[in-house]
Coordinates of N, CA, C and O in Angstrom, one line a residue:
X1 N 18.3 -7.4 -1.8 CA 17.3 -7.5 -0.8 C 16.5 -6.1 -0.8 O 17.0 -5.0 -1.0
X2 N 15.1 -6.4 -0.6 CA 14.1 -4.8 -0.6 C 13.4 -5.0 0.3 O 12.9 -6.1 0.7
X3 N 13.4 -3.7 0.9 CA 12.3 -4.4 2.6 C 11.5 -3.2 2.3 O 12.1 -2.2 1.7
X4 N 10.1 -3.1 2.7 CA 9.4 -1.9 2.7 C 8.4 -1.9 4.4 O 7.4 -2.5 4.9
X5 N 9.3 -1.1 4.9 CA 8.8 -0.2 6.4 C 7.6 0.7 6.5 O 7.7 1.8 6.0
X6 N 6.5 0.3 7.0 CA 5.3 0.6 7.4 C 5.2 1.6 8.4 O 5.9 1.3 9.3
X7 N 4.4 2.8 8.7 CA 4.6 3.5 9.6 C 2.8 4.0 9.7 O 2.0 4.1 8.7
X8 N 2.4 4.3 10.9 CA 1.2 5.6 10.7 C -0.1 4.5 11.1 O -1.1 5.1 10.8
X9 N -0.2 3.1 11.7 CA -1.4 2.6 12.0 C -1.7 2.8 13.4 O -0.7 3.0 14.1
X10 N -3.2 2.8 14.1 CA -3.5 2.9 15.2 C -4.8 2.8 15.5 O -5.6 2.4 14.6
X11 N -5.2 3.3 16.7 CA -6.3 3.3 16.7 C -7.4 5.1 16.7 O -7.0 6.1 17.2
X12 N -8.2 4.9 16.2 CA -9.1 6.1 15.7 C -10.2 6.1 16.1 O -10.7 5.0 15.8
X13 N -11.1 6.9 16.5 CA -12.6 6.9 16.2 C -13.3 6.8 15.2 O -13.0 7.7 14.5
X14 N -14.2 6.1 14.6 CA -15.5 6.5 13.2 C -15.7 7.6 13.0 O -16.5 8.2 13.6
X15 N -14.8 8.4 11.7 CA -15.0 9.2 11.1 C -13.9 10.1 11.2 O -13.8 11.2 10.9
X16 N -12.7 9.1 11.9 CA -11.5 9.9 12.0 C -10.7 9.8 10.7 O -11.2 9.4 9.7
X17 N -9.2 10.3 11.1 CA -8.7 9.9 9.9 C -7.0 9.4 10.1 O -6.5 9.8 11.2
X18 N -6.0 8.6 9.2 CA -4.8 8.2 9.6 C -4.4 8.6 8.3 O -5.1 9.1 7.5
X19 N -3.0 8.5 8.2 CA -2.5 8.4 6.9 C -1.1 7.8 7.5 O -0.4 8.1 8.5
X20 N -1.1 6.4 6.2 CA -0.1 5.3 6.6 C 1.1 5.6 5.2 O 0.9 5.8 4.0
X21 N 2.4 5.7 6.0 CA 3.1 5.6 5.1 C 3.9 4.0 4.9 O 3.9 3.3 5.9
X22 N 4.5 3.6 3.5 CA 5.6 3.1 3.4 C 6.6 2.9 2.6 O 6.3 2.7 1.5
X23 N 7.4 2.9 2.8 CA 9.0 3.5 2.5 C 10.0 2.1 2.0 O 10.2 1.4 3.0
X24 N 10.6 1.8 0.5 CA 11.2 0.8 -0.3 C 12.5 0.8 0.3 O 12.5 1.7 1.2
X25 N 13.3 0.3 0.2 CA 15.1 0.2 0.6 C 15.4 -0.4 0.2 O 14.6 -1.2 -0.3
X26 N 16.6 -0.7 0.0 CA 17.5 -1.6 -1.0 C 17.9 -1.9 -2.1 O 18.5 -0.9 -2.6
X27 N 17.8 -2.9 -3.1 CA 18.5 -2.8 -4.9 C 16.9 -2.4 -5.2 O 15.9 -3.1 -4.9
X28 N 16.9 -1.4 -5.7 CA 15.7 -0.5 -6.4 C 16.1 -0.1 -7.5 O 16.8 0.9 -7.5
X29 N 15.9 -0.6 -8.5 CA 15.9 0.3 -9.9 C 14.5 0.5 -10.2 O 14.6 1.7 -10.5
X30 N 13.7 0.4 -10.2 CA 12.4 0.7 -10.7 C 11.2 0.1 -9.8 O 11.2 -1.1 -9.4
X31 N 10.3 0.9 -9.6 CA 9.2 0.6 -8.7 C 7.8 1.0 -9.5 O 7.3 2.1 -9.4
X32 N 7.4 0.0 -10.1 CA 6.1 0.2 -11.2 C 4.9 0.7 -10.4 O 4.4 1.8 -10.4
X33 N 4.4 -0.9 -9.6 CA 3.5 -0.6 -8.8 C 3.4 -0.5 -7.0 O 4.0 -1.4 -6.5
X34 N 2.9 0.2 -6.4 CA 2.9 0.0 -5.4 C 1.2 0.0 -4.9 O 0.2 0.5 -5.5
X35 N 1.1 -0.9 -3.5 CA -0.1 -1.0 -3.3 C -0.2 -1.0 -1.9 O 0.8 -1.4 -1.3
X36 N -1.6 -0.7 -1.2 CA -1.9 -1.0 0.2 C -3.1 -2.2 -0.1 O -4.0 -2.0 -0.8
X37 N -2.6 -3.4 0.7 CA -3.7 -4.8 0.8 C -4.5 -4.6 2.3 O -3.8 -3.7 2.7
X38 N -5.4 -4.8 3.2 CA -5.6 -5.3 4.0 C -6.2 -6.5 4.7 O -7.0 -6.9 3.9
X39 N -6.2 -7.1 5.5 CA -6.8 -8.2 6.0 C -7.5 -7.9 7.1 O -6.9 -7.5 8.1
X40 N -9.3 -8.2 7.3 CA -9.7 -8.3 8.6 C -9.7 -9.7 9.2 O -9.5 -10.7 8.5
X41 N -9.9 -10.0 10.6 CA -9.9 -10.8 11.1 C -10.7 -12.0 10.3 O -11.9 -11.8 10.4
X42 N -10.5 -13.1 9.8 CA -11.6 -14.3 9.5 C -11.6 -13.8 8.2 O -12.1 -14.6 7.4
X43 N -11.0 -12.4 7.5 CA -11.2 -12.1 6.3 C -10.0 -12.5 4.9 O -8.7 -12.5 5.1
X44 N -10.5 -12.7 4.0 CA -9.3 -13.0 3.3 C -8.7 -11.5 2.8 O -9.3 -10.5 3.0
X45 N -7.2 -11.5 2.0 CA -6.7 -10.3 2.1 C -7.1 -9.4 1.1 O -7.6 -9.9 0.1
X46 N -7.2 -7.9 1.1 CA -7.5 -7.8 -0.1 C -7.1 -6.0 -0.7 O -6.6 -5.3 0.1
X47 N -7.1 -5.7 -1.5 CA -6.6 -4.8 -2.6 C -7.0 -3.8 -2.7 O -7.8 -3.6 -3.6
X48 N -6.4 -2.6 -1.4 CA -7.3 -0.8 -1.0 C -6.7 -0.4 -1.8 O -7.1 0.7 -2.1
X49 N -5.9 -0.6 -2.3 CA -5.5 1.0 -3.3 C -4.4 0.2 -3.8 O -3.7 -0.6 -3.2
X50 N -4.3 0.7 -5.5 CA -3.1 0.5 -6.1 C -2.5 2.0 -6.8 O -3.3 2.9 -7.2
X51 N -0.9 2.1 -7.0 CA -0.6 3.4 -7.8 C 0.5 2.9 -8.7 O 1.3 2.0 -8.5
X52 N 0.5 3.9 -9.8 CA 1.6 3.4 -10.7 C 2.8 4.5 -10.5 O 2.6 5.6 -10.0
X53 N 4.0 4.2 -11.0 CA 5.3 5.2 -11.2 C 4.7 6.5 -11.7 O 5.2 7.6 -11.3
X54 N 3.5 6.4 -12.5 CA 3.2 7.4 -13.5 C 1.8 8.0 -12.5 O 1.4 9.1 -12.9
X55 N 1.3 7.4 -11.6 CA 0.2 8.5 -11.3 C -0.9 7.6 -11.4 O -1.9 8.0 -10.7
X56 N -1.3 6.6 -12.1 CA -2.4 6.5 -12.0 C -2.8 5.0 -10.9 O -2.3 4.0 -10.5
X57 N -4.4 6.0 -10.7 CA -4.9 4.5 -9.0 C -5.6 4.0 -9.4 O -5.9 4.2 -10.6
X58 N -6.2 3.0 -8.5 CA -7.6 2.1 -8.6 C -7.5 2.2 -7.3 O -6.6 2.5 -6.6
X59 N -9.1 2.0 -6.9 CA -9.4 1.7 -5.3 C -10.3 0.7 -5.4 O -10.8 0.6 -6.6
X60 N -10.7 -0.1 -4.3 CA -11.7 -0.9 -4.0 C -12.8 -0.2 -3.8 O -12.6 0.8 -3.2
X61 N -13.9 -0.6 -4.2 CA -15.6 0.0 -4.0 C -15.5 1.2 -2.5 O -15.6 2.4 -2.3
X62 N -15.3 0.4 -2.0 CA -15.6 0.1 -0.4 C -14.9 1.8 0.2 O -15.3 2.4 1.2
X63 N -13.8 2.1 -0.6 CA -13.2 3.4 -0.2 C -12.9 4.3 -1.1 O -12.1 5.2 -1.0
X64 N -13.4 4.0 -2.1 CA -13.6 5.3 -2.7 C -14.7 6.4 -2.5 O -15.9 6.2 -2.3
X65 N -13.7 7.7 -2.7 CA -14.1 8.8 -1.6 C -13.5 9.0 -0.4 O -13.2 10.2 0.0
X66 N -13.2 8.1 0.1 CA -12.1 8.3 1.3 C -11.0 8.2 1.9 O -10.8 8.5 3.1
X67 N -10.1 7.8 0.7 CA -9.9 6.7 1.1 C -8.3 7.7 -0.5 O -8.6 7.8 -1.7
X68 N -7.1 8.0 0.0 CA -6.3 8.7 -1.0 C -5.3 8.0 -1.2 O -4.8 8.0 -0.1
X69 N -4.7 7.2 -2.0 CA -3.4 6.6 -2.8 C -1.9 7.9 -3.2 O -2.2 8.7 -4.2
X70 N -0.8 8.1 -2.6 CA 0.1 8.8 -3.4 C 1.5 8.0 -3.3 O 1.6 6.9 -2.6
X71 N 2.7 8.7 -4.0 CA 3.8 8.2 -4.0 C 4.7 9.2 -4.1 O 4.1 10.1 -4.7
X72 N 5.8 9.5 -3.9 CA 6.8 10.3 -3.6 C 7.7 9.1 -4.9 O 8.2 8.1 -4.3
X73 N 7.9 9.2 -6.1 CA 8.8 8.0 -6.2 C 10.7 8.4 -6.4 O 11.6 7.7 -6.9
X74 N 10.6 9.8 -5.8 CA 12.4 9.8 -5.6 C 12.5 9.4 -4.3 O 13.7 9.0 -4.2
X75 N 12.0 9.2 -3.2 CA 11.9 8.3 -2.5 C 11.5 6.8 -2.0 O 11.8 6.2 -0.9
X76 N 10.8 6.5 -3.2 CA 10.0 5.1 -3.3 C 9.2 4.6 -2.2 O 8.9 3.5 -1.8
X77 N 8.8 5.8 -1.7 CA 7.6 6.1 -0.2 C 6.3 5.9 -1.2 O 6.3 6.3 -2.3
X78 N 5.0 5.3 -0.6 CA 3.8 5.4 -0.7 C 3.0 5.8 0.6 O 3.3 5.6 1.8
X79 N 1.7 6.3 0.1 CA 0.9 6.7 1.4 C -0.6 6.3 1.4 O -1.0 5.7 0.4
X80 N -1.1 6.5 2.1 CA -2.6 6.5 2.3 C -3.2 7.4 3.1 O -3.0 7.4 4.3
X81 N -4.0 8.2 2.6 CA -4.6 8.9 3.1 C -5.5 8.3 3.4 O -5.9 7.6 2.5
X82 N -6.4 8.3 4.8 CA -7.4 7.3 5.2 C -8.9 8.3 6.0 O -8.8 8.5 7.2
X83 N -9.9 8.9 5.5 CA -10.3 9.9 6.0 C -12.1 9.2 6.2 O -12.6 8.3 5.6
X84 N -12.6 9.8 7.0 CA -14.4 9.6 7.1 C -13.8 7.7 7.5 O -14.1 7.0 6.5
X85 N -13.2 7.1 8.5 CA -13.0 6.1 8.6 C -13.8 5.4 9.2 O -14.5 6.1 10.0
X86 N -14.2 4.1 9.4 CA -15.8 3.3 9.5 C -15.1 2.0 10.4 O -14.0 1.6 10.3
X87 N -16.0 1.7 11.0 CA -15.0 0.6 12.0 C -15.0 -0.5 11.3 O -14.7 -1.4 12.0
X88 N -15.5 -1.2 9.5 CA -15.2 -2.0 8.9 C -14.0 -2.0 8.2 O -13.6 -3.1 7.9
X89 N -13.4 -1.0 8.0 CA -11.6 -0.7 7.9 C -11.0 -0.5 8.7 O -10.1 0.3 8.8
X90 N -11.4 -1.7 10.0 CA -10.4 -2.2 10.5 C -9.9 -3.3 10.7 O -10.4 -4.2 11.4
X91 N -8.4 -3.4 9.9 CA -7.9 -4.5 9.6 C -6.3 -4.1 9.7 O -5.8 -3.0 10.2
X92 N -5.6 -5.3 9.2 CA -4.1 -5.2 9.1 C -3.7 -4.9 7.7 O -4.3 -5.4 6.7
X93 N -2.7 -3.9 7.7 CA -2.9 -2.8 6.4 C -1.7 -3.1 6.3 O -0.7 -3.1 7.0
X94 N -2.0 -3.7 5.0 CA 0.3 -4.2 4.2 C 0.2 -4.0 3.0 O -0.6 -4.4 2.2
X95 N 1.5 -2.9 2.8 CA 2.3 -2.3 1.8 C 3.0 -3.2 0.8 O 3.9 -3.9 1.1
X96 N 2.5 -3.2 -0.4 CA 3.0 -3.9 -1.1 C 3.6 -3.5 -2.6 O 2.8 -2.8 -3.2
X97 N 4.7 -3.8 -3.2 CA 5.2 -2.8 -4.2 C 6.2 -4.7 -5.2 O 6.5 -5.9 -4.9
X98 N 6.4 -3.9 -6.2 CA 6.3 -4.9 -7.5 C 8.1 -3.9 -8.2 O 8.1 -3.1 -9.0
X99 N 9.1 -4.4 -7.5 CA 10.1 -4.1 -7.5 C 11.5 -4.7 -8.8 O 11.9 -5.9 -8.9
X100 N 11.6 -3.9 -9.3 CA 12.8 -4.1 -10.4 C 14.0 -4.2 -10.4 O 14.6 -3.2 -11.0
X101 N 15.1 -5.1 -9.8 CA 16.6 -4.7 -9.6 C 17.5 -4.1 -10.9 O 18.7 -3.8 -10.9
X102 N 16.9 -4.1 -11.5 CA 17.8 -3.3 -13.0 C 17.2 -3.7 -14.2 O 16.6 -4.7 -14.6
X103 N 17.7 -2.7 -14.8 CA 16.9 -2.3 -16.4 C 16.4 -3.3 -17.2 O 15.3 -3.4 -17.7
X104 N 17.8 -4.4 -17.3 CA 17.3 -5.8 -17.9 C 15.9 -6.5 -17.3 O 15.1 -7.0 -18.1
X105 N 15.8 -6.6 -15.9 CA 14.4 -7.0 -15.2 C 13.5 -6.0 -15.9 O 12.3 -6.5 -15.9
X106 N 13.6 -4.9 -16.5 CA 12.6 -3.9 -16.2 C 12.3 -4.4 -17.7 O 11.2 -4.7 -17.9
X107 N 13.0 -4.5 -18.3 CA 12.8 -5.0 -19.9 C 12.4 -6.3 -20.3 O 12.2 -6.7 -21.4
X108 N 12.3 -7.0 -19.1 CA 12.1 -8.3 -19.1 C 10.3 -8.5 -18.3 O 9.6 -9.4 -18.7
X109 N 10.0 -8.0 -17.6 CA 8.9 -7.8 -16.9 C 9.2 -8.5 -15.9 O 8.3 -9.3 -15.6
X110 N 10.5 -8.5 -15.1 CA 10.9 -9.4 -14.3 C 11.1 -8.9 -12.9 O 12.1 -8.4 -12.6
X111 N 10.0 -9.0 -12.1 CA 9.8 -8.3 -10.7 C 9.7 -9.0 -9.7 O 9.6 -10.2 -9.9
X112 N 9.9 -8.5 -8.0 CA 10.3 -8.9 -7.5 C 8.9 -8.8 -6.3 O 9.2 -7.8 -5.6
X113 N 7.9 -9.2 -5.9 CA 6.8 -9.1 -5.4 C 7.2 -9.0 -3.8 O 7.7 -9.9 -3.1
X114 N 7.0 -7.4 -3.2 CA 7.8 -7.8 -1.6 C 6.5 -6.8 -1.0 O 5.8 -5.9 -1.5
X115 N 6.4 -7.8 0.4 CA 5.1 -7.3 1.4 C 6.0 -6.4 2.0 O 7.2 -6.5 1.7
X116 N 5.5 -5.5 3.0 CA 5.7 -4.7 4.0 C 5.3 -5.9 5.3 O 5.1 -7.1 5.0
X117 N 5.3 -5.6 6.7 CA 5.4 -6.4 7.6 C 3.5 -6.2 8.1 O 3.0 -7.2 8.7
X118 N 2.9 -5.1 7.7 CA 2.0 -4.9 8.1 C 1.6 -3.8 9.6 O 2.2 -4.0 10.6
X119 N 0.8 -2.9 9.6 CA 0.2 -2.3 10.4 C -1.0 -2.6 10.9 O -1.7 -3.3 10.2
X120 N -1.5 -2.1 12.3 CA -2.9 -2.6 12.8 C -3.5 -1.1 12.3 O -2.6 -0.3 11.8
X121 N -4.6 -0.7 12.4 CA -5.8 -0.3 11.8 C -6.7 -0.7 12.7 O -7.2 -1.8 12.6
X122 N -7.1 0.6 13.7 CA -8.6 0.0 14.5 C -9.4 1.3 14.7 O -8.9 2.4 15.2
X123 N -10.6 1.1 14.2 CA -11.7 2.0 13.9 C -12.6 1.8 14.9 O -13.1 0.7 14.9
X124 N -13.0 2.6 15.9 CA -13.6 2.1 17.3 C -15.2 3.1 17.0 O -15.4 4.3 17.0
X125 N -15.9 2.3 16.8 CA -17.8 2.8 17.2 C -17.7 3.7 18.0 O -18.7 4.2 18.5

């Protein structure tokens, strides 16, 4: 079992800033990718930031520039830095990471896709 615990959502002013963590547990042998998704209301879900074991991101249009991806991976913590924030990033923000229970999975490309529970995210005009 892997659960990944979400922490650091709320509410902010336009132009504030948050930074959301979240944190893996359980059979972890390897953590490739990790990612933050969000969803707004009526909106379908979608893909703010991805990071690899090794360092490298992608961001969605929409937040690059503001918008920081990191990972601690001897903890298998990821974060978001969330900065110059706009009240259209406000949505429910879930942690999402692409999990390996051991070497053979890892050799096999055989992963284990687990959401976080999600955080609110409210950007107030």
């Amino acid at each position: 079992q892997v659960q990944l615990v979400e922490s650091g959502g709320g509410l902010v002013q336009a132009g504030g800033s948050l930074r959301l963590s979240c944190a893996a547990s359980g059979s972890i042998f390897s953590i490739v990718v990790m990612g933050w998704y969000r969803q707004a209301p009526g909106k379908q879900r979608e893909l703010v930031a991805a990071i690899t074991s090794g360092g490298s991101t992608n961001y969605v249009d929409s937040v690059k520039g503001r918008f920081t991806i990191s990972r601690d991976n001897a903890k298998n913590t990821v974060y978001l830095q969330m900065n110059s924030l706009k009240p259209e990033d406000t949505a429910v923000y879930y942690c999402n990471a692409e999990v390996y229970s051991d070497l053979r999975a890892l050799n096999g490309q055989r992963y284990l896709e687990v959401w976080g529970q999600g955080t609110l995210v409210t950007v107030s005009s």
